[in-house]
Short mmCIF file of C-alpha atoms in Angstrom, two decimals:
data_model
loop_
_atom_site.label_atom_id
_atom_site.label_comp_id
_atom_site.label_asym_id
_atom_site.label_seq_id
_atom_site.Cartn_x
_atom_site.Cartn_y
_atom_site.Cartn_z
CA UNK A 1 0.00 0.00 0.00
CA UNK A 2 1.77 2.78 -1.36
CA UNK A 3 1.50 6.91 0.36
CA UNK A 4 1.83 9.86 -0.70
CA UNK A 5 5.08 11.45 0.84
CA UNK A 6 3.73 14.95 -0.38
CA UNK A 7 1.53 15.30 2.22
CA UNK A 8 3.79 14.31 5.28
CA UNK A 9 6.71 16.36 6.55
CA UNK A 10 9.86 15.97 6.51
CA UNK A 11 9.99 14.06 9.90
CA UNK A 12 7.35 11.97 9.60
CA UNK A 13 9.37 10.91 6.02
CA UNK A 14 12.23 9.90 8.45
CA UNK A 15 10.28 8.36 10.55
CA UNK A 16 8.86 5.99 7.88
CA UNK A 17 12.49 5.22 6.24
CA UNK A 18 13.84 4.21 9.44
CA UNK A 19 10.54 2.22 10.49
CA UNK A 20 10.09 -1.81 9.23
CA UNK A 21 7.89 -2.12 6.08
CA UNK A 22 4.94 -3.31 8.33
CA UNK A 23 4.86 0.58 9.81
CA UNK A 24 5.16 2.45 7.10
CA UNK A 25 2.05 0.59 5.24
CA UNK A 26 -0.05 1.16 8.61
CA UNK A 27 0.68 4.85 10.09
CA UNK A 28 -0.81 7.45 11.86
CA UNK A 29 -2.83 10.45 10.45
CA UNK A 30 -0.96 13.37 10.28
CA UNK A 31 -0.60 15.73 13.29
CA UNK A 32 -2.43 18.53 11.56
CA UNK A 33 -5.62 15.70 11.04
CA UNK A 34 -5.46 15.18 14.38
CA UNK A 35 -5.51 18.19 15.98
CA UNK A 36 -8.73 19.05 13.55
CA UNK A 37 -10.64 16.23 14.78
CA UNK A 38 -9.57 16.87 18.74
CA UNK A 39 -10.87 20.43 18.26
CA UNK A 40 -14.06 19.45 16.95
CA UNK A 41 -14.87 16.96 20.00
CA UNK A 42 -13.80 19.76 22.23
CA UNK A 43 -16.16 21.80 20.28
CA UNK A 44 -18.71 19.55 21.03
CA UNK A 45 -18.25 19.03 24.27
CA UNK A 46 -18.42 22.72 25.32
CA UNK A 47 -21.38 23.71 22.87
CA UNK A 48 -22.71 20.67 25.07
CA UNK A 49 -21.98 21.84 28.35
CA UNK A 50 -23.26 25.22 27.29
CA UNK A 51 -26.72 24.28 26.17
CA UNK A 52 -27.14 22.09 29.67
CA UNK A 53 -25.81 26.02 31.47
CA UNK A 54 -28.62 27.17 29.39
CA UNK A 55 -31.55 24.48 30.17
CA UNK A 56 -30.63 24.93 33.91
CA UNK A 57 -30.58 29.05 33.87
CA UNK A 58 -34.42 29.03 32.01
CA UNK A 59 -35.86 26.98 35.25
CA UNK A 60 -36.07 30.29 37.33
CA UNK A 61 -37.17 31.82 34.08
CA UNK A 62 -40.05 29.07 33.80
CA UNK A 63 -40.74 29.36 37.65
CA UNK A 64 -40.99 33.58 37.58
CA UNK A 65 -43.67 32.96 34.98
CA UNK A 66 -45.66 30.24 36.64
CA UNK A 67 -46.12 32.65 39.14
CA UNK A 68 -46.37 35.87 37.36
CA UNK A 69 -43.95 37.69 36.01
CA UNK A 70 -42.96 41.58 36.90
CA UNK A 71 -43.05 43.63 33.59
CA UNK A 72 -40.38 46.28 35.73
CA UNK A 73 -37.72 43.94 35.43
CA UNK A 74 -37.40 45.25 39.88
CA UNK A 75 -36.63 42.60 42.56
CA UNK A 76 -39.56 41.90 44.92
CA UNK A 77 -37.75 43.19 47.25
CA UNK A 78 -37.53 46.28 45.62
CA UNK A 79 -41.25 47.28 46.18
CA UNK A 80 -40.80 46.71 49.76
CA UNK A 81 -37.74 48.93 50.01
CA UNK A 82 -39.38 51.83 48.11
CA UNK A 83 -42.25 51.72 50.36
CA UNK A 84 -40.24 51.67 53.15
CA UNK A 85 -38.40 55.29 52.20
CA UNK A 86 -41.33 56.79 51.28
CA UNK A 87 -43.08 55.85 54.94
CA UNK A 88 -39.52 57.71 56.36
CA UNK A 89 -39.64 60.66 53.98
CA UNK A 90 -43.71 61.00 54.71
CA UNK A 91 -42.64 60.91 58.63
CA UNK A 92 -39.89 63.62 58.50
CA UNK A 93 -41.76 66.04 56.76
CA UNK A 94 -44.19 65.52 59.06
CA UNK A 95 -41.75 66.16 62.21
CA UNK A 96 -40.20 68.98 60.32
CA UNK A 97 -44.13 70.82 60.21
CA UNK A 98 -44.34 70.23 63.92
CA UNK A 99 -41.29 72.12 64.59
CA UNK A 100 -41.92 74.52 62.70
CA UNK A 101 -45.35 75.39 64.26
CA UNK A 102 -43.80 75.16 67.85
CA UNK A 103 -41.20 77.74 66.63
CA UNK A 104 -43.57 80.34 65.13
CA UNK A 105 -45.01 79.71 68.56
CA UNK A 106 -42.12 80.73 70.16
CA UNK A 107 -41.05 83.69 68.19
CA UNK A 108 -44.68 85.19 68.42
CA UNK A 109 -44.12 84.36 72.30
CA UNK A 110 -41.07 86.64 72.56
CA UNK A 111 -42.52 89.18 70.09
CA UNK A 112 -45.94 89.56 72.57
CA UNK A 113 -43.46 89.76 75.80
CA UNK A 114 -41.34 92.73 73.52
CA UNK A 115 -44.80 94.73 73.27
CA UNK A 116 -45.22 94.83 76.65
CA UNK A 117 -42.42 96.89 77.06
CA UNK A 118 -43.01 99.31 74.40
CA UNK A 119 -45.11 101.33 75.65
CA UNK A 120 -47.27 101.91 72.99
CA UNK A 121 -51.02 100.86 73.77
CA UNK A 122 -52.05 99.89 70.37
CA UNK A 123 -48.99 97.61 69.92
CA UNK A 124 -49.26 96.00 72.88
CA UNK A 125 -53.22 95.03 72.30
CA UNK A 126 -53.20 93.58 68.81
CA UNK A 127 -49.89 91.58 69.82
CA UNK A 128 -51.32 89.92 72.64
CA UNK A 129 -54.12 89.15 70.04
CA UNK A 130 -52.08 88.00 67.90
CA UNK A 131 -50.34 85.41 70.23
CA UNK A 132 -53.49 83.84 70.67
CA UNK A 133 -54.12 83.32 67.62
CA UNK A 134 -50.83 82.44 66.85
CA UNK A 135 -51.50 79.32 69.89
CA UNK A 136 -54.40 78.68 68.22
CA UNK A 137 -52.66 78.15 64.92
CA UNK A 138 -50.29 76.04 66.26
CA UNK A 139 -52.72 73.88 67.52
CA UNK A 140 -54.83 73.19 64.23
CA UNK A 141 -51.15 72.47 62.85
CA UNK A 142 -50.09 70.29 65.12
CA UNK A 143 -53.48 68.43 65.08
CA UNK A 144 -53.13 68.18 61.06
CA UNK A 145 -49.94 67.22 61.45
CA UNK A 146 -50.88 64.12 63.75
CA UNK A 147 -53.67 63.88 61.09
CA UNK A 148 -51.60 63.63 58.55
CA UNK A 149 -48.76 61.38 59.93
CA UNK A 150 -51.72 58.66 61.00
CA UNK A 151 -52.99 58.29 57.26
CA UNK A 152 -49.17 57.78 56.24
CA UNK A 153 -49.80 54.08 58.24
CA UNK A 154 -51.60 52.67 55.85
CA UNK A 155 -48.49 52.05 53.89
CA UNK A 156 -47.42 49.68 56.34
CA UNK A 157 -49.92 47.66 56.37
CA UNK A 158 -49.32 47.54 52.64
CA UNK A 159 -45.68 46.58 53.08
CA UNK A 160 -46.36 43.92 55.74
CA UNK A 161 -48.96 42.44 52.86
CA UNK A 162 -45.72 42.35 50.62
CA UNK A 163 -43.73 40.88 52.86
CA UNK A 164 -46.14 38.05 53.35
CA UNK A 165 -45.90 37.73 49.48
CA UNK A 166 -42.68 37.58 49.48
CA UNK A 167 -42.07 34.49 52.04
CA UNK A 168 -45.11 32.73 50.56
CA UNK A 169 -43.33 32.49 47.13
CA UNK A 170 -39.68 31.84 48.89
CA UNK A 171 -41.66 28.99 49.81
CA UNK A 172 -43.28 27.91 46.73
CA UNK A 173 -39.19 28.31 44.63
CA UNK A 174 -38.33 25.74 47.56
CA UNK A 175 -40.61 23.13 47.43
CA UNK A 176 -40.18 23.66 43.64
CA UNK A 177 -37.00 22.66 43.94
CA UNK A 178 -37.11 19.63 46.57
CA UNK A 179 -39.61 18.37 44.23
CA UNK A 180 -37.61 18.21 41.39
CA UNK A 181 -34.33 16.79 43.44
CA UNK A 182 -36.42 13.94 44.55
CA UNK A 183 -37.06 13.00 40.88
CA UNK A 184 -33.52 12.92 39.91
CA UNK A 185 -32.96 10.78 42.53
CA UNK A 186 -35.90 8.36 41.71
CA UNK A 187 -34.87 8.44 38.26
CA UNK A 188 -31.31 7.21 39.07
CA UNK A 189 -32.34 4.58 41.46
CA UNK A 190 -34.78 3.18 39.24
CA UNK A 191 -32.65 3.43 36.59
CA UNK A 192 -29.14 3.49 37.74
CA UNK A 193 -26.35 0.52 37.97
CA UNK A 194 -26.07 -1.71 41.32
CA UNK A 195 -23.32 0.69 42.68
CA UNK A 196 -25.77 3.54 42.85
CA UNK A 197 -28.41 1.77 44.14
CA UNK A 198 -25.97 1.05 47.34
CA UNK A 199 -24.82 4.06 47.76
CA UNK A 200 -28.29 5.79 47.37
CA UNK A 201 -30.52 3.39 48.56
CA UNK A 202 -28.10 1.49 51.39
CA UNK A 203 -28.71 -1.57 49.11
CA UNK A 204 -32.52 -1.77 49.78
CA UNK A 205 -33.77 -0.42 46.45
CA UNK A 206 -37.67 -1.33 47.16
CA UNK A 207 -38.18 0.47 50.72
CA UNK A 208 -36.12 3.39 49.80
CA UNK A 209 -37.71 4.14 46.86
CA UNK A 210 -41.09 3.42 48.02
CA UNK A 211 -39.61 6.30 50.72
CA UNK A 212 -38.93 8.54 48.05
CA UNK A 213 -41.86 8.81 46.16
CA UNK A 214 -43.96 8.72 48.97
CA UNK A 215 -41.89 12.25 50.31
CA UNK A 216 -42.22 13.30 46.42
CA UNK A 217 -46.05 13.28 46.76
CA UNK A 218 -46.29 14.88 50.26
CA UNK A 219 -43.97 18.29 48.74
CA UNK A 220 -45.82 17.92 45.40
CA UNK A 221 -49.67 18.47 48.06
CA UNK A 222 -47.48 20.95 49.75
CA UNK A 223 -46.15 22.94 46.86
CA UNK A 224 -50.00 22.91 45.58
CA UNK A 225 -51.35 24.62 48.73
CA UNK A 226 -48.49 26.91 49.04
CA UNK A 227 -49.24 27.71 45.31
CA UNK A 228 -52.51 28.81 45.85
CA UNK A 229 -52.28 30.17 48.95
CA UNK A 230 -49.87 32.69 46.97
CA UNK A 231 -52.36 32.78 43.85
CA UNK A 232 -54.56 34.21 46.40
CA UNK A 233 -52.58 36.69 48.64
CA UNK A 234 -51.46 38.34 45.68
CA UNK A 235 -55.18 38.79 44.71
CA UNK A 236 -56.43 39.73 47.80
CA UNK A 237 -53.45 42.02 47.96
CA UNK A 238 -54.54 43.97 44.43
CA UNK A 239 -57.42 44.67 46.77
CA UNK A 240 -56.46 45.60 49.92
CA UNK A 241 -53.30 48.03 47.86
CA UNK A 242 -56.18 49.66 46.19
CA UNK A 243 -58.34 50.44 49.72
CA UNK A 244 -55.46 51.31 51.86
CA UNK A 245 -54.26 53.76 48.62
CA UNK A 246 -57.53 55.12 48.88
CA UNK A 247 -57.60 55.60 53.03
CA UNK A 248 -54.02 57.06 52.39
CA UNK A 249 -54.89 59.78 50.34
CA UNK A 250 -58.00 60.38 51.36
CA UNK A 251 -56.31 61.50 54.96
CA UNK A 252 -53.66 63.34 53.21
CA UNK A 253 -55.91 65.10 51.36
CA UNK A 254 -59.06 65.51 54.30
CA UNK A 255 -55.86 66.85 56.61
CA UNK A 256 -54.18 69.29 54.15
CA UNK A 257 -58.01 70.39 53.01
CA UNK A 258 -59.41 70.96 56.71
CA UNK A 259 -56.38 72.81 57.76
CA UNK A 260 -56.49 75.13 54.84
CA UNK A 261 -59.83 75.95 55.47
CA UNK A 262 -58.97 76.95 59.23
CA UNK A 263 -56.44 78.47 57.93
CA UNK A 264 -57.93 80.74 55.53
CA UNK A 265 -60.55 81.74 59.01
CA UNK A 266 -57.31 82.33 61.15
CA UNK A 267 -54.79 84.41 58.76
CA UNK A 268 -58.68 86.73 57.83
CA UNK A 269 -59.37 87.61 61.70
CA UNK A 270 -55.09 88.21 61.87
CA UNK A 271 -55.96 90.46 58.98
CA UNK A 272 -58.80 91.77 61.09
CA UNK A 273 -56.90 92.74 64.30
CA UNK A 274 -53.70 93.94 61.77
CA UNK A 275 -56.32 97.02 60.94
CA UNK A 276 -57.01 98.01 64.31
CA UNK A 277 -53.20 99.14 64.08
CA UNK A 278 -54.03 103.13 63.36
CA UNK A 279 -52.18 104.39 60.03
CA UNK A 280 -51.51 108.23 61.51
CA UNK A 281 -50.37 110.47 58.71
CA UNK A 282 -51.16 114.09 59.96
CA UNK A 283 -53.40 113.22 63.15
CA UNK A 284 -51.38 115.00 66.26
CA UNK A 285 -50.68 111.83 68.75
CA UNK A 286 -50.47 113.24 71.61
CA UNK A 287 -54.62 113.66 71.71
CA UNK A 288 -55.29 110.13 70.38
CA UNK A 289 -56.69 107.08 72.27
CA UNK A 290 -56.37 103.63 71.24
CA UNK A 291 -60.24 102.32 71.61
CA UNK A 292 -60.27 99.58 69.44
CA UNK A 293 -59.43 96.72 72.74
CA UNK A 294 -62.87 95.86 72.37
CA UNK A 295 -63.14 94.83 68.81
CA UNK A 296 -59.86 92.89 69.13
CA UNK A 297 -61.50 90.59 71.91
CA UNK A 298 -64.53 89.87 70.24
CA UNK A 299 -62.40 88.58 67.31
CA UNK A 300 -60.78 86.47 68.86
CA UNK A 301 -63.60 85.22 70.56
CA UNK A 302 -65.75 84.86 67.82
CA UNK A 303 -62.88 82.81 65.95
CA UNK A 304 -62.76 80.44 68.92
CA UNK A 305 -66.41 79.81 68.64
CA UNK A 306 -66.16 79.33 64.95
CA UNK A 307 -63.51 76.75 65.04
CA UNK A 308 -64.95 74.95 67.59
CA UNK A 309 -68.46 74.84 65.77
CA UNK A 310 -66.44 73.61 62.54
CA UNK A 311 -65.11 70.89 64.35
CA UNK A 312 -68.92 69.53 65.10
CA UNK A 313 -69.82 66.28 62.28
CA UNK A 314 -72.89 66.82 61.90
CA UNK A 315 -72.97 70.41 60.93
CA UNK A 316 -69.90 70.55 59.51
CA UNK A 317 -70.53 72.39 55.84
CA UNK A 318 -67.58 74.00 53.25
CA UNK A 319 -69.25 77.53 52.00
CA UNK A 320 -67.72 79.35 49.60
CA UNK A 321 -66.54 82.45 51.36
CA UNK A 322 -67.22 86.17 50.49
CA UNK A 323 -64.82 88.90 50.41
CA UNK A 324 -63.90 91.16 53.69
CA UNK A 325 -65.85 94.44 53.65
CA UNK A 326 -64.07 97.21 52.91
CA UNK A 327 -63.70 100.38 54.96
CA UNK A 328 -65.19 103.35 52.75
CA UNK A 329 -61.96 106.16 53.60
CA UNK A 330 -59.06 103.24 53.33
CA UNK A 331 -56.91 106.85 53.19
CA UNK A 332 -58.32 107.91 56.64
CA UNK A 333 -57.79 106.39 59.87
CA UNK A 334 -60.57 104.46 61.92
CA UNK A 335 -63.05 105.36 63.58
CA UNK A 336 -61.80 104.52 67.26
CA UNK A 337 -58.56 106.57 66.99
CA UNK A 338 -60.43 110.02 65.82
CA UNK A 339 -61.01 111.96 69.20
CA UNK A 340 -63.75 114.20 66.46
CA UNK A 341 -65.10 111.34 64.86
CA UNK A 342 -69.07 111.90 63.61
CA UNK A 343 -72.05 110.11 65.79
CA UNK A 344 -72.47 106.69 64.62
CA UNK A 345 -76.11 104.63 64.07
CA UNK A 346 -75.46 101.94 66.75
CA UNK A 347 -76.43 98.32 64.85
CA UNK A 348 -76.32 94.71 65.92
CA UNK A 349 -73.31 92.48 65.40
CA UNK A 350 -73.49 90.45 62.82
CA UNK A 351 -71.42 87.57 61.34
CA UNK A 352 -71.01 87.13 58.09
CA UNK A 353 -70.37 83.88 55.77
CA UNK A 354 -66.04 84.33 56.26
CA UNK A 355 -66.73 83.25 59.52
CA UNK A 356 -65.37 86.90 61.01
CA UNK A 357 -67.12 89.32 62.74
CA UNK A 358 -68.02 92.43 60.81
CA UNK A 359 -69.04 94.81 63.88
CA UNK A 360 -68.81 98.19 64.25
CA UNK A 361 -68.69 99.71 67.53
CA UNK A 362 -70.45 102.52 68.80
CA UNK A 363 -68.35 105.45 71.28
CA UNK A 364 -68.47 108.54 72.76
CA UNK A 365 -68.71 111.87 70.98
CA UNK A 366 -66.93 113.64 73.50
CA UNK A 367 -63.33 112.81 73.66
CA UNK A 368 -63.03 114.67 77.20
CA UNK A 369 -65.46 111.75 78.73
CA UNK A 370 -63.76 108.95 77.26
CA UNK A 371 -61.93 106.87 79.06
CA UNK A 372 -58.09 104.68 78.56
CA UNK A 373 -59.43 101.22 77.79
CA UNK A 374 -55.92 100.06 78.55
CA UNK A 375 -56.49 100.15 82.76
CA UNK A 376 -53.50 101.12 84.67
CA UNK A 377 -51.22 98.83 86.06
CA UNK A 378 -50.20 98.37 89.83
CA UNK A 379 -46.75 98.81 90.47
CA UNK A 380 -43.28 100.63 91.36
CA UNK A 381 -43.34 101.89 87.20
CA UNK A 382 -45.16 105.40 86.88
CA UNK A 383 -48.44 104.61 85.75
CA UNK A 384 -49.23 105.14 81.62
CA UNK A 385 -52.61 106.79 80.68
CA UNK A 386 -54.27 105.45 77.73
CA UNK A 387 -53.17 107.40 75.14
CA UNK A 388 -51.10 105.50 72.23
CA UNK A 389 -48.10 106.73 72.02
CA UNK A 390 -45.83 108.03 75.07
CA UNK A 391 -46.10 111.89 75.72
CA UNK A 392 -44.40 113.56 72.85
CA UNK A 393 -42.85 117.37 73.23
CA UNK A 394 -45.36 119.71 70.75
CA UNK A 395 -45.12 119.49 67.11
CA UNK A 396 -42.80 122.41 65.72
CA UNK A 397 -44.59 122.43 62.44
CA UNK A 398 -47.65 122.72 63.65
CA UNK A 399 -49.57 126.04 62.03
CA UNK A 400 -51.14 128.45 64.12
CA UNK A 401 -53.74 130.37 63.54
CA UNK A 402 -52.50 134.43 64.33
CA UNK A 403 -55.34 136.96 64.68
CA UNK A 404 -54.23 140.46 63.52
CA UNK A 405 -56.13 143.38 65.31
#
């Protein structure tokens, strides 16, 4: 059997001139023929390997859409973690709103105990007003605030639902995968070699496989309950996301609403007592007395009974509000701190749908019989009359009148 030298090298030629005739009719492919054919089976045996990598990898794949897949491409765990910060940031603003109300307290506090110092009648009134209003501000804020931080709880009970989820289908992946374990091994043992068999089954093949299948069918009942015990909490959790969504906003939105409204009642009768401040232009000072305690009380107490008849159920109605009446002279001051200010029609008090008093008050003609309604105080100070402002020395540009004889 003749070959063809061509395709040999030159050391396989050597190799066949020094070998006996009986070698050089029976050789070896060459190296390059070899090294082909041992690539290809290595070839083979990774592509192999690979597409085993690949069946294994699409069981989760297979699982995650038995049981529903998540179009967000998120962990589950991911839901509960973003539910979680939002529940914190929810809280802190909260806190932040208290503390803020508690310091406006304060700084309306120190601003009230400043006025009493001033010596300035007028001042010192509508600032003590204002404090209580101020305290009763604080309240409604720190009542909304409560408000508001209770509805934010309903996102727990959302997250503990999730949880719950969660472990339910932890449990469901791990029977899942008991179950199919157990078949391998019944496969092998009822189709494996004797040395199997007595490693696996200790050499009794019949009990221990009657063993196995019998635990195979108590996690195949098991992973049926546990799969629709999770069919079902994730349906029943569609629903109870959607009502405690709805009780979440719902309180967020009741608590921001209700303390807008008593807002809106507090900041008007602020306005209110803010006019009783006179605007003097021209007026002389030293002949003016503030008169206007009065009207600041019966604000105040007229915005105490109005919140506390809002906060009744039953008669609890949203009106539309009208506007504030407007004084007539805006350019003039007030009535009260005019000592020559014209008779007035006395009329009855009247509230009107802003939930403020609209009064007006009648006084005295005569500015000689009226009396401080600031009364003096009892102590080592000198004692202040009622006027407004402390006693001035006389206006140099004041114009007098000189009769010529």
């Amino acid at each position: 059997m003749a070959c063809n030298h061509s395709t040999l090298g030159p050391k396989s030629i050597r190799f066949l001139r020094r070998a006996p005739p009986l070698t050089r009719t029976f050789f070896a492919p060459p190296a390059n023929i070899l090294f082909i054919v041992g690539s290809s089976l290595v070839m083979d045996h990774r592509q192999g390997d690979r597409s085993k990598s690949k069946c294994r990898e699409n069981v989760p794949s297979k699982l995650s859409n038995l049981f529903g897949s998540r179009s967000s491409g998120e962990k589950p765990s991911q839901g509960v973690e973003t539910l979680s910060t939002v529940i914190k940031r929810l809280t802190i603003a909260s806190k932040y709103e208290r503390k803020a109300a508690e310091e406006r307290r304060r700084g309306m506090n120190d601003l009230a105990r400043w006025a009493e110092n001033s010596g300035n009648a007028a001042i010192e009134d509508v600032l003590s007003r204002t404090k209580e209003v101020t305290e009763i501000y604080t309240d409604r804020k720190l009542f909304s605030a409560d408000k508001y931080c209770s509805s934010v709880d309903h996102i727990k009970y959302i997250v503990d639902f999730d949880r719950q989820i969660e472990e339910k289908h932890r449990e469901c992946f791990h029977l899942k995968n008991q179950e199919r374990s157990l078949k391998v091994k019944i496969e092998k043992m009822e189709s494996g070699g004797g040395f199997f068999r007595n490693i696996v089954g200790g050499g009794k093949k019949g009990g221990d496989l009657f063993m196995l299948r019998r635990d195979l069918v108590e996690i195949q009942n098991q992973y049926v309950e546990c799969s629709e015990e999770y069919r079902k909490l994730r349906s029943e959790r569609e629903v109870c996301k959607m009502f405690k969504l709805r009780e979440l906003l719902k309180g967020m939105h009741d608590a921001d609403q209700d303390f807008a409204v008593e807002s809106q009642v507090i900041f008007e009768c602020l306005r209110e007592i803010c006019e009783q401040v006179p605007a003097v232009s021209t007026q002389d000072v030293n002949r003016m007395n503030y008169q206007a305690k009065p009207i600041t009380k019966e604000l105040v107490d007229q915005l105490k009974a109005n919140l506390s008849a809002s906060n009744a159920p039953p008669t609890r109605s949203h009106r539309r509000r009208s506007e504030p009446s407007r004084r007539p002279n805006p350019g003039t001051p007030p009535p009260p701190y005019t000592p020559t200010a014209p008779p007035e029609v006395p009329s009855q008090i009247t509230v009107s749908d802003s939930y403020l008093l609209r009064a007006t008050v009648v006084f005295a003609n005569d500015a000689e019989s009226s009396t401080p309604s600031r009364p003096p105080r009892i102590h080592s100070s000198p004692v202040r009359s009622g006027r407004m402002y402390p006693p001035l020395p006389p206006n140099p540009y004041q114009r007098t009148n000189v009769v010529v004889s």
